[in-house]
Coordinates of C-alpha atoms and ligand atoms in Angstrom, one line a residue:
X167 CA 12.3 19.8 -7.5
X168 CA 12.1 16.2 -8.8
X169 CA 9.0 14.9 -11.1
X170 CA 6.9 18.7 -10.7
X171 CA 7.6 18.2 -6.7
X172 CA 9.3 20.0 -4.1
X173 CA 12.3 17.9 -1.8
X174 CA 13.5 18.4 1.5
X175 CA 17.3 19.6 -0.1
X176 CA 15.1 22.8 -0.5
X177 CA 14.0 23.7 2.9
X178 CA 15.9 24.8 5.6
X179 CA 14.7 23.0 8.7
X180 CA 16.2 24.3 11.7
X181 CA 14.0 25.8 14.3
X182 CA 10.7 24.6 11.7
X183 CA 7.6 22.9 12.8
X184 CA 7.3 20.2 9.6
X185 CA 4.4 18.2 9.9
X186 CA 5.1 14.7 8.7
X187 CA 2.8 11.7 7.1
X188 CA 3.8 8.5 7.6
X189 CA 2.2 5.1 6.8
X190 CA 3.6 3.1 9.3
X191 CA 0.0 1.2 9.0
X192 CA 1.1 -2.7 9.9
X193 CA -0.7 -5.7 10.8
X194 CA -1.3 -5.7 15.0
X195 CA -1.8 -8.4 17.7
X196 CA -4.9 -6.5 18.9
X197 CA -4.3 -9.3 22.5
X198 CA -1.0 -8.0 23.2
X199 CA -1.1 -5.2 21.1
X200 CA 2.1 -5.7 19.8
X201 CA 3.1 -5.3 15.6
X202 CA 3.2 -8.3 14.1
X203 CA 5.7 -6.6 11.3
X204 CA 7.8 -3.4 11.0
X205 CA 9.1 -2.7 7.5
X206 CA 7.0 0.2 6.9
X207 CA 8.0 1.9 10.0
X208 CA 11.7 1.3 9.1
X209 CA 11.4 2.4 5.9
X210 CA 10.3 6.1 7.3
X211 CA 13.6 6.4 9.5
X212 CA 15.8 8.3 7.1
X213 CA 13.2 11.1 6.3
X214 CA 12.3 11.2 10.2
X215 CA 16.4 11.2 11.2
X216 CA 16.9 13.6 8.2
X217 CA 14.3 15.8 9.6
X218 CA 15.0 15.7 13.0
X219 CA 19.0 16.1 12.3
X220 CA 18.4 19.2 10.6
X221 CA 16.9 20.5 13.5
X222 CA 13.2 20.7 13.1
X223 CA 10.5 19.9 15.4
X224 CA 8.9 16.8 14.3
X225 CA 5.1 16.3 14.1
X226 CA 4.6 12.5 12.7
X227 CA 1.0 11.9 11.2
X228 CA 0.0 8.3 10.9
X229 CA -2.6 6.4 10.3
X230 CA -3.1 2.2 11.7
X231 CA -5.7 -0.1 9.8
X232 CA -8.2 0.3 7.8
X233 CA -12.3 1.2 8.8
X234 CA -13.7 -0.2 5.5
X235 CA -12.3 -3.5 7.1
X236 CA -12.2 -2.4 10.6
X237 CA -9.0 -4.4 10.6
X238 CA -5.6 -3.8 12.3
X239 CA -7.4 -0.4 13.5
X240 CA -5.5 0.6 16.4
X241 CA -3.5 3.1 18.0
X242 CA -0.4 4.0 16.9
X243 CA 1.5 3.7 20.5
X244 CA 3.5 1.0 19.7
X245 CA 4.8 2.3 16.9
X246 CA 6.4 5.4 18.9
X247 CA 8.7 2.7 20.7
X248 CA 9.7 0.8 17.9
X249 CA 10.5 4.1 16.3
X250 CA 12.5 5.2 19.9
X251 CA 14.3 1.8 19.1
X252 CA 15.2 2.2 15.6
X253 CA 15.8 6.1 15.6
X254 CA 17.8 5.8 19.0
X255 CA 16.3 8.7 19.9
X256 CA 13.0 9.3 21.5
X257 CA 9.7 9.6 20.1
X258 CA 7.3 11.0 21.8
X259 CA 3.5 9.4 21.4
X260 CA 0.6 11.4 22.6
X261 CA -3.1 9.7 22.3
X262 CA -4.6 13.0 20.9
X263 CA -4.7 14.2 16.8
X264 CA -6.2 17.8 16.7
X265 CA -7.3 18.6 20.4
X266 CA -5.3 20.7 22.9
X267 CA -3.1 18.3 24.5
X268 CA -2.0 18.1 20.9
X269 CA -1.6 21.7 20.2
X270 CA 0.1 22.7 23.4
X271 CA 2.7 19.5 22.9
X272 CA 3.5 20.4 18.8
X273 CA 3.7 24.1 20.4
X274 CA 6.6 22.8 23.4
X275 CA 8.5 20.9 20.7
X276 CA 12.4 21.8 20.8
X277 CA 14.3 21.8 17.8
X278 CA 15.4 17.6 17.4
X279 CA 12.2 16.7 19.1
X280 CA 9.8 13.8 17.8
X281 CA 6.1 13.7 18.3
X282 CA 3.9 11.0 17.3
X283 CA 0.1 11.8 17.3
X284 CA -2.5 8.6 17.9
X285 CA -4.2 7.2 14.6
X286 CA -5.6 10.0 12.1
X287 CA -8.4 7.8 11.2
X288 CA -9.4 8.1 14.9
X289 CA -10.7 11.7 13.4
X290 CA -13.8 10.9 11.2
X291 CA -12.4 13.0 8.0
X292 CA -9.9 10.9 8.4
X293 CA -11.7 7.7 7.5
X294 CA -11.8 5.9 4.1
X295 CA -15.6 5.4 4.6
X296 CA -16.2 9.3 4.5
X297 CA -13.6 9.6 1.6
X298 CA -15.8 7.3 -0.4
X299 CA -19.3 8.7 0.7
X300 CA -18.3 12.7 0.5
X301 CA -15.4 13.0 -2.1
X302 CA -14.3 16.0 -0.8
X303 CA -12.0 18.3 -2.8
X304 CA -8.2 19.3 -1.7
X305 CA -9.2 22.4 -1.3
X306 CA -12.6 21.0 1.2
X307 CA -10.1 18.9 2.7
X308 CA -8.1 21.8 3.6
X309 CA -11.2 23.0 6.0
X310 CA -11.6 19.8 7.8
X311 CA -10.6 20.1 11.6
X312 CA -6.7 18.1 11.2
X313 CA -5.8 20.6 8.6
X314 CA -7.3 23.7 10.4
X315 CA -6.1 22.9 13.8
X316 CA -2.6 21.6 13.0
X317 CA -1.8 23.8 9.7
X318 CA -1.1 27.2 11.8
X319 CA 1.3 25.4 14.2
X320 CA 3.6 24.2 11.1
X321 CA 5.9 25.8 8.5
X322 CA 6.3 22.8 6.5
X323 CA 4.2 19.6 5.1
X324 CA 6.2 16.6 4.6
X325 CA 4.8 13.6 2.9
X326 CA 6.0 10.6 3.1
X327 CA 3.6 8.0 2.9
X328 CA 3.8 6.7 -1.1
X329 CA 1.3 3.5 0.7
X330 CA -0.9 5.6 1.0
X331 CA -1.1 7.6 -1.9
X332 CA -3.9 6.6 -3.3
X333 CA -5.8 7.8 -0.5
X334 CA -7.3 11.3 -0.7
X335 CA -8.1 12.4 2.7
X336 CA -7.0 15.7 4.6
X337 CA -3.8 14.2 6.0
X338 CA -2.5 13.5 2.9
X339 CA -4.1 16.2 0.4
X340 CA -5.2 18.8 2.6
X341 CA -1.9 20.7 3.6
X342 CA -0.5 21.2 0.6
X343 CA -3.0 23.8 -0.2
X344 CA -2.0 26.1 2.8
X345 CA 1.8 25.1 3.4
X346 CA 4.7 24.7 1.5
X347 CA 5.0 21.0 0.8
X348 CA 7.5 18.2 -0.4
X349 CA 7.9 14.8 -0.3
X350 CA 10.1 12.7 1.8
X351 CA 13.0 10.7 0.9
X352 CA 10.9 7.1 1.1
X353 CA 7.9 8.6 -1.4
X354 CA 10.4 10.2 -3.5
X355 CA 13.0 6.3 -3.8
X356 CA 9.4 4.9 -4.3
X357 CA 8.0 7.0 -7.1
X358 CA 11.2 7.2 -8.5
X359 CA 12.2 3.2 -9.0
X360 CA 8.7 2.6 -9.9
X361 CA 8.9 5.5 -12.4
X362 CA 11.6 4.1 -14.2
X363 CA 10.7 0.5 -14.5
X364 CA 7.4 1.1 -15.7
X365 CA 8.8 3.2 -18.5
X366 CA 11.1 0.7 -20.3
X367 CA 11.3 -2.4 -18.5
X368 CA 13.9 -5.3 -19.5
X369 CA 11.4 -7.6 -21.6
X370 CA 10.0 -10.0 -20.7
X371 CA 7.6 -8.0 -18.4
X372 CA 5.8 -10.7 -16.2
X373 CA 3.3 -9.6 -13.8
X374 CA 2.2 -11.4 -10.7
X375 CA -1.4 -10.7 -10.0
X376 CA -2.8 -12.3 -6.5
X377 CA -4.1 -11.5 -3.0
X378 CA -7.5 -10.5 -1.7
X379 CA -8.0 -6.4 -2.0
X380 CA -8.1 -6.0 -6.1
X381 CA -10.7 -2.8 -6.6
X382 CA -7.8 -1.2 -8.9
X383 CA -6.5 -4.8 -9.8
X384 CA -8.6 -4.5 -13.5
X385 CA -7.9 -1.2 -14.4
X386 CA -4.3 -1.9 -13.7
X387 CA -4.0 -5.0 -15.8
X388 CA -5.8 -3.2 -18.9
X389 CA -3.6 -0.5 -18.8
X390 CA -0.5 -2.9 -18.3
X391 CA -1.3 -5.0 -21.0
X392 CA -3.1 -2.0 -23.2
X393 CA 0.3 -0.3 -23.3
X394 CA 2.1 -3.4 -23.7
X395 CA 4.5 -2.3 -20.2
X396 CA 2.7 -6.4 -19.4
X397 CA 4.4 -8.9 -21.6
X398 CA 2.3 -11.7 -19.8
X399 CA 0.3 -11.2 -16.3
X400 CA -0.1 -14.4 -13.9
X401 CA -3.1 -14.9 -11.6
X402 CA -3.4 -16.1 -8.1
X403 CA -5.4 -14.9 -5.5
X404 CA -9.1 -13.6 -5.9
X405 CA -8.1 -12.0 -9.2
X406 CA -8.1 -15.4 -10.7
X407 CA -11.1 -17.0 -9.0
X408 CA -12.8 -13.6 -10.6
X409 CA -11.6 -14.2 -14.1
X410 CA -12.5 -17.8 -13.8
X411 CA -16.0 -17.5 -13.1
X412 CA -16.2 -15.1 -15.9
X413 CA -14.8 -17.9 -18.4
X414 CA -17.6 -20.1 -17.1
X415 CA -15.1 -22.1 -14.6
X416 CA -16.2 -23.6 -11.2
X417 CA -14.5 -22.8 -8.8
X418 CA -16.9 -24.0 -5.5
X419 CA -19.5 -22.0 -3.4
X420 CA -17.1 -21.3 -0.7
X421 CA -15.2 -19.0 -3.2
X422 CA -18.1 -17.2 -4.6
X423 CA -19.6 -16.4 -1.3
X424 CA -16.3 -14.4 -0.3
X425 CA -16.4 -12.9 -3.6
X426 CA -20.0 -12.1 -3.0
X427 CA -19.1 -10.7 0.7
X428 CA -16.1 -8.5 -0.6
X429 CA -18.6 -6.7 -3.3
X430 CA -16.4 -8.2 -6.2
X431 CA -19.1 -10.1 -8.0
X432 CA -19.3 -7.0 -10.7
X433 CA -15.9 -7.4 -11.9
X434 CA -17.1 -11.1 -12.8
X435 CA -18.9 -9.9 -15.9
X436 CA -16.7 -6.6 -16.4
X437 CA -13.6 -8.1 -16.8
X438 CA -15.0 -10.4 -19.7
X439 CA -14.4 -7.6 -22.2
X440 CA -10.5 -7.9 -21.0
X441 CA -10.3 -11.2 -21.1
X442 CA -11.3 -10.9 -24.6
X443 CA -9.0 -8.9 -25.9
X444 CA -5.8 -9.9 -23.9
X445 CA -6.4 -13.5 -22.9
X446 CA -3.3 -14.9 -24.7
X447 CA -1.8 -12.4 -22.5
X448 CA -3.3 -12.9 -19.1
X449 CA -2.8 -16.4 -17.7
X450 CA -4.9 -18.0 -15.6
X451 CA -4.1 -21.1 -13.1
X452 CA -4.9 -25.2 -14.7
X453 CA -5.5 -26.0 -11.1
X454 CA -6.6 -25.0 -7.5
X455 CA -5.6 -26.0 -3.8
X456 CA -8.1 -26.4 -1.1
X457 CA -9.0 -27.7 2.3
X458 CA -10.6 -30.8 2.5
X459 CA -13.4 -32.2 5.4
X460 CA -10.4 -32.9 7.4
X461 CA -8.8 -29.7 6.5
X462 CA -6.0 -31.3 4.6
X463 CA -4.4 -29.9 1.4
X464 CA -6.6 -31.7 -1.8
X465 CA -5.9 -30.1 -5.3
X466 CA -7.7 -30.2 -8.6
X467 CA -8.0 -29.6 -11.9
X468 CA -9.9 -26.4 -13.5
X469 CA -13.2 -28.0 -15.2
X470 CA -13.2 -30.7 -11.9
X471 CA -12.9 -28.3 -8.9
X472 CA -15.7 -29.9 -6.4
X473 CA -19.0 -27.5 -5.9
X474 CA -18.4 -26.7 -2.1
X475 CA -14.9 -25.7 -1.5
X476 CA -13.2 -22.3 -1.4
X477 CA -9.8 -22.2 -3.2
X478 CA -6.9 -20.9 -0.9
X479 CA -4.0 -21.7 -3.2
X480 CA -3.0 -22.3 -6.5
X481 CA -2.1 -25.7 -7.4
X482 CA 1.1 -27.4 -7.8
X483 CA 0.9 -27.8 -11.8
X484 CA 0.3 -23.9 -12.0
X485 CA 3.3 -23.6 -9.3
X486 CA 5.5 -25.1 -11.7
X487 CA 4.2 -23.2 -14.9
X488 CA 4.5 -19.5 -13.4
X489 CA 8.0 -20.6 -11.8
X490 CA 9.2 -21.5 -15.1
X491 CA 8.0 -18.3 -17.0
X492 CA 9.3 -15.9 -13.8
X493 CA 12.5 -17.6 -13.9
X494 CA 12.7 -16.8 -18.2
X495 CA 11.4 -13.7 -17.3
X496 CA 13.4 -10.0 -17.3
X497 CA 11.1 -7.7 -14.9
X498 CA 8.8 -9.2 -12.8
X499 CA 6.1 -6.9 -10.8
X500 CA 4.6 -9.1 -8.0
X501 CA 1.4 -7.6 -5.8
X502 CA 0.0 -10.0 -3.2
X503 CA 0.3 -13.4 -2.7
X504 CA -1.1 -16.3 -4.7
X505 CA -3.1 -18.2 -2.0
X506 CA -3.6 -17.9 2.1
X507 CA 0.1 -17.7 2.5
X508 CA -0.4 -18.0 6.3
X509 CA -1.1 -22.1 6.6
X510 CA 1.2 -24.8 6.1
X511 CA -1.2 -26.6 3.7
X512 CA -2.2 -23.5 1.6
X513 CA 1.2 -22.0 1.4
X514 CA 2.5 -24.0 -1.4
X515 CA 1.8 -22.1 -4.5
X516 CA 3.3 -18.5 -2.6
X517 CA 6.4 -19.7 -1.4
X518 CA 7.0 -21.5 -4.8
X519 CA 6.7 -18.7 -6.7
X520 CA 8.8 -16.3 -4.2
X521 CA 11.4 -19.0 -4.6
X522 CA 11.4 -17.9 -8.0
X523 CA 11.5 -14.3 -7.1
X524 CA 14.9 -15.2 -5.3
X525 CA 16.2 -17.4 -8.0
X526 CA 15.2 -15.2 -11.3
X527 CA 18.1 -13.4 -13.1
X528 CA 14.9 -10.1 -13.6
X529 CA 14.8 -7.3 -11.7
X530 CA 11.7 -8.2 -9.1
X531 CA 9.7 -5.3 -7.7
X532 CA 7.2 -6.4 -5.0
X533 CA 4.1 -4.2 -3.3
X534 CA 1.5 -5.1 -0.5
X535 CA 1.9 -5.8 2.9
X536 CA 1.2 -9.3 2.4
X537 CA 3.5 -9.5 -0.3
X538 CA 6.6 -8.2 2.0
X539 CA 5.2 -10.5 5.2
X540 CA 5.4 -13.2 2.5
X541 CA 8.8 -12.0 1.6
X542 CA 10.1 -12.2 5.4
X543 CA 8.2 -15.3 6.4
X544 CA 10.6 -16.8 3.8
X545 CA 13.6 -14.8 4.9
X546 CA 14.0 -13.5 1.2
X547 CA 13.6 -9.7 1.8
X548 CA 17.5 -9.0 0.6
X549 CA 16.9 -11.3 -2.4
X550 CA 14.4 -9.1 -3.9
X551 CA 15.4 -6.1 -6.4
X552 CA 13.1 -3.6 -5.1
X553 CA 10.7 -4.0 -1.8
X554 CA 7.7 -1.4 -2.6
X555 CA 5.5 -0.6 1.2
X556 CA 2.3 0.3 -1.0
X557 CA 0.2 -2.0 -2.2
X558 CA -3.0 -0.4 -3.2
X559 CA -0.8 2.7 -3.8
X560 CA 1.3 0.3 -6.0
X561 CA -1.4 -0.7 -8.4
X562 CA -3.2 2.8 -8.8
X563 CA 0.0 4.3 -9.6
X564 CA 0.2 1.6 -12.3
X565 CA -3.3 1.8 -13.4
X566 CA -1.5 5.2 -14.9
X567 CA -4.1 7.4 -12.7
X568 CA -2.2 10.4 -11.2
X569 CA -2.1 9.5 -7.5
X570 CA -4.3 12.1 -5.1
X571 CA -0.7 12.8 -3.1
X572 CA 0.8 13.0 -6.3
X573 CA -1.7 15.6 -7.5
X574 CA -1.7 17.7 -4.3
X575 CA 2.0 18.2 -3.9
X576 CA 2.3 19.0 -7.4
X577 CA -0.2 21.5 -6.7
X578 CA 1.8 22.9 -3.8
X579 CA 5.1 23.3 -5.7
X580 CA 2.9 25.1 -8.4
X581 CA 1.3 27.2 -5.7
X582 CA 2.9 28.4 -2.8
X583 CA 0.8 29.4 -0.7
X584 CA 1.1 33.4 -0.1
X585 CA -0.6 33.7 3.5
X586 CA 0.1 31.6 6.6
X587 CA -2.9 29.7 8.2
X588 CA -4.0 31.4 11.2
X589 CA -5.4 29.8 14.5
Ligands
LIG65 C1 -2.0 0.2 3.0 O1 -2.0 -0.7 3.9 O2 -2.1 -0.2 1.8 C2 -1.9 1.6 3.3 O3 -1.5 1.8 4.6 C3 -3.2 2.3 3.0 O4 -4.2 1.6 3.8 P1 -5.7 1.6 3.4 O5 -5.8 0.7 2.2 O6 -6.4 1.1 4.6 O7 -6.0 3.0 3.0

């Protein structure tokens, strides 16, 4: 039992049905339907080998994209081969979750064998918009059709998505309360570095605050700074366009508008109160990048940023400042990029400050997908102290909420569940 949770040294697998959760989530190439990156889906290889050495049937639960964005959401097909390739062994994909073909397949399994079901969010419960609208609690989530279908064909829960942690839908929290459960080797290396540099980083703590999905962003920088675990937080992204505006800054209509289309343009007046009490403490950039008419790189100055644009970058001056103080710095915790990483002309300010990352005598912990395509665009991913595959996950945990995963197989270890789900 590690941190109130059971491990996989604790279960004897051979001849078990374990029911595994992945997030092998990564961006797609919806034309050719190929994955445009595959970290996450290596990182899972050593609980899926382990499991699969030890002789158990294999049942890999996955989800691909998200349906708040409807982005990236896809089936999880080409995922089975890359995981044949990496595994050298052969995963099996089925395009079913909790229907028959399913069943009768999890039901042929041999001991060894690996089965990968199609997308979980394919299944309604499944989805983050009905987490949002219904709430449901683990022990609800426990009744929804993956849990009742799949539960009575398995004799162990595995989880081993830490990305998706933050997420509390029946995949994730819903077995624990009718199987024994334990976490995999990636969520248990993931909650376990992050653990312990969070609780007594090497000061200076910098962190590096950018990229585009920030609902926890707030919360996390109070309770960073709050409990002082933030020496100093730098801004990029849409978290500093946010806490612009709410010191009265321009920075163009273009900006605003995406704010206004992401549903971020509350956090423009709540995160006044923050920048009140930590300003000296949260930094923000002297100047932006954009696109000009002919869509070339133009910078300027905070107080002279032109009415119409939308910043994509942060400007060379601020480059230089955060490269300096990451480069002094002890621990640096970096989530998302500081600008549209993806062109040439806005790239500037992200790859100056993962130079940085690479050059810095501090431990460096990254999180996000973006932040790790960021980190392999540059070809920097063994120059990096610690390479985290959550992102949202990454920031809850460190808003100091206990993660829903967290909670539920905490619960299980507490609770062992005396009677076997029927079908
Ligand atoms: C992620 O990409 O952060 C995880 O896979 C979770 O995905 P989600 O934010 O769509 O739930």
């Amino acid at each position: 039992m590690r941190f109130g949770i059971h491990t996989l040294d604790e279960f004897d697998l051979a001849g078990k049905t374990v029911l595994c959760r992945v997030d092998i989530n990564q961006p797609v190439d919806q034309k050719t339907g190929t994955l445009k990156s595959i970290n996450r889906i290596q990182a899972c290889v050593p609980t899926v080998r382990e499991l699969s050495d030890g002789g158990a049937k294999v049942v890999l639960l996955a989800h691909q994209g998200s349906d708040i964005e409807y982005k990236n959401f896809y089936t999880t097909a080409p995922h089975a081969k890359v995981l044949t390739d990496l595994l050298g062994r052969d995963v099996r994909f089925l395009d079913d979750v909790t229907g028959p073909a399913a069943r009768e397949a999890i039901r042929s399994l041999q001991n060894g064998e690996i089965l990968l079901l199609d997308n979980v969010r394919f299944c309604a419960e499944e989805q983050t918009l009905f987490e949002m609208k219904l709430n449901l609690t683990h022990e609800q989530q426990a009744k929804t059709q993956v849990v009742t279908k799949l539960a009575p064909l398995a004799d162990l829960y595995v989880c081993d998505a830490f990305a998706a942690a933050h997420r509390d839908q029946p995949s994730l929290c819903g077995f624990e309360q009718v199987l024994p459960s334990a976490m995999g080797r990636l969520f248990e290396q993931e909650f376990c570095v992050i653990s312990g540099v969070m609780e007594s980083p090497a000061r200076p703590c910098v962190f590096v605050l950018g990229g585009a999905k920030i609902s926890d962003a707030f919360l996390m920088m109070e309770t960073v700074l709050k409990s002082s675990a933030a020496d100093l937080v730098l801004t990029g992204g849409l978290v500093a366009q946010i806490l612009l505006l709410a010191k009265g800054e321009q920075v163009g209509s273009g900006s605003l508008d995406f704010i206004r289309k992401s549903n971020y343009e509350s956090f423009i007046e709540s995160s006044r109160p923050l920048l009140a009490q930590y300003g000296d403490r949260i930094i923000l950039p002297v100047d932006v990048a954009f696109l000009d008419e002919s869509d070339r790189r133009a910078e300027a100055e905070i107080g002279a940023v032109p009415a119409d644009i939308c910043v994509m970058d942060i400007g060379s001056k601020t480059a230089a400042d955060y490269r300096e103080r990451i480069l002094a710095a002890k621990t640096v915790f970096v989530n998302g990029p500081l600008g549209v990483f993806e062109k040439p002309e806005t790239e500037h300010g992200t790859r100056t400050i993962w130079n940085a990352l690479a050059q810095t005598k501090a431990y460096t912990v990254l999180g996000g997908g973006d932040s790790i395509t960021a980190t392999e665009q540059y070809g920097l991913v063994e120059r990096m102290g610690y390479i985290c595959t959550g992102g949202g996950a990454l920031i809850r945990f460190l808003t100091g909420e206990e993660l829903p995963v967290v909670r539920a197989l905490r619960h299980a270890a507490q609770a062992f569940p005396a009677d076997h789900p029927k079908e």
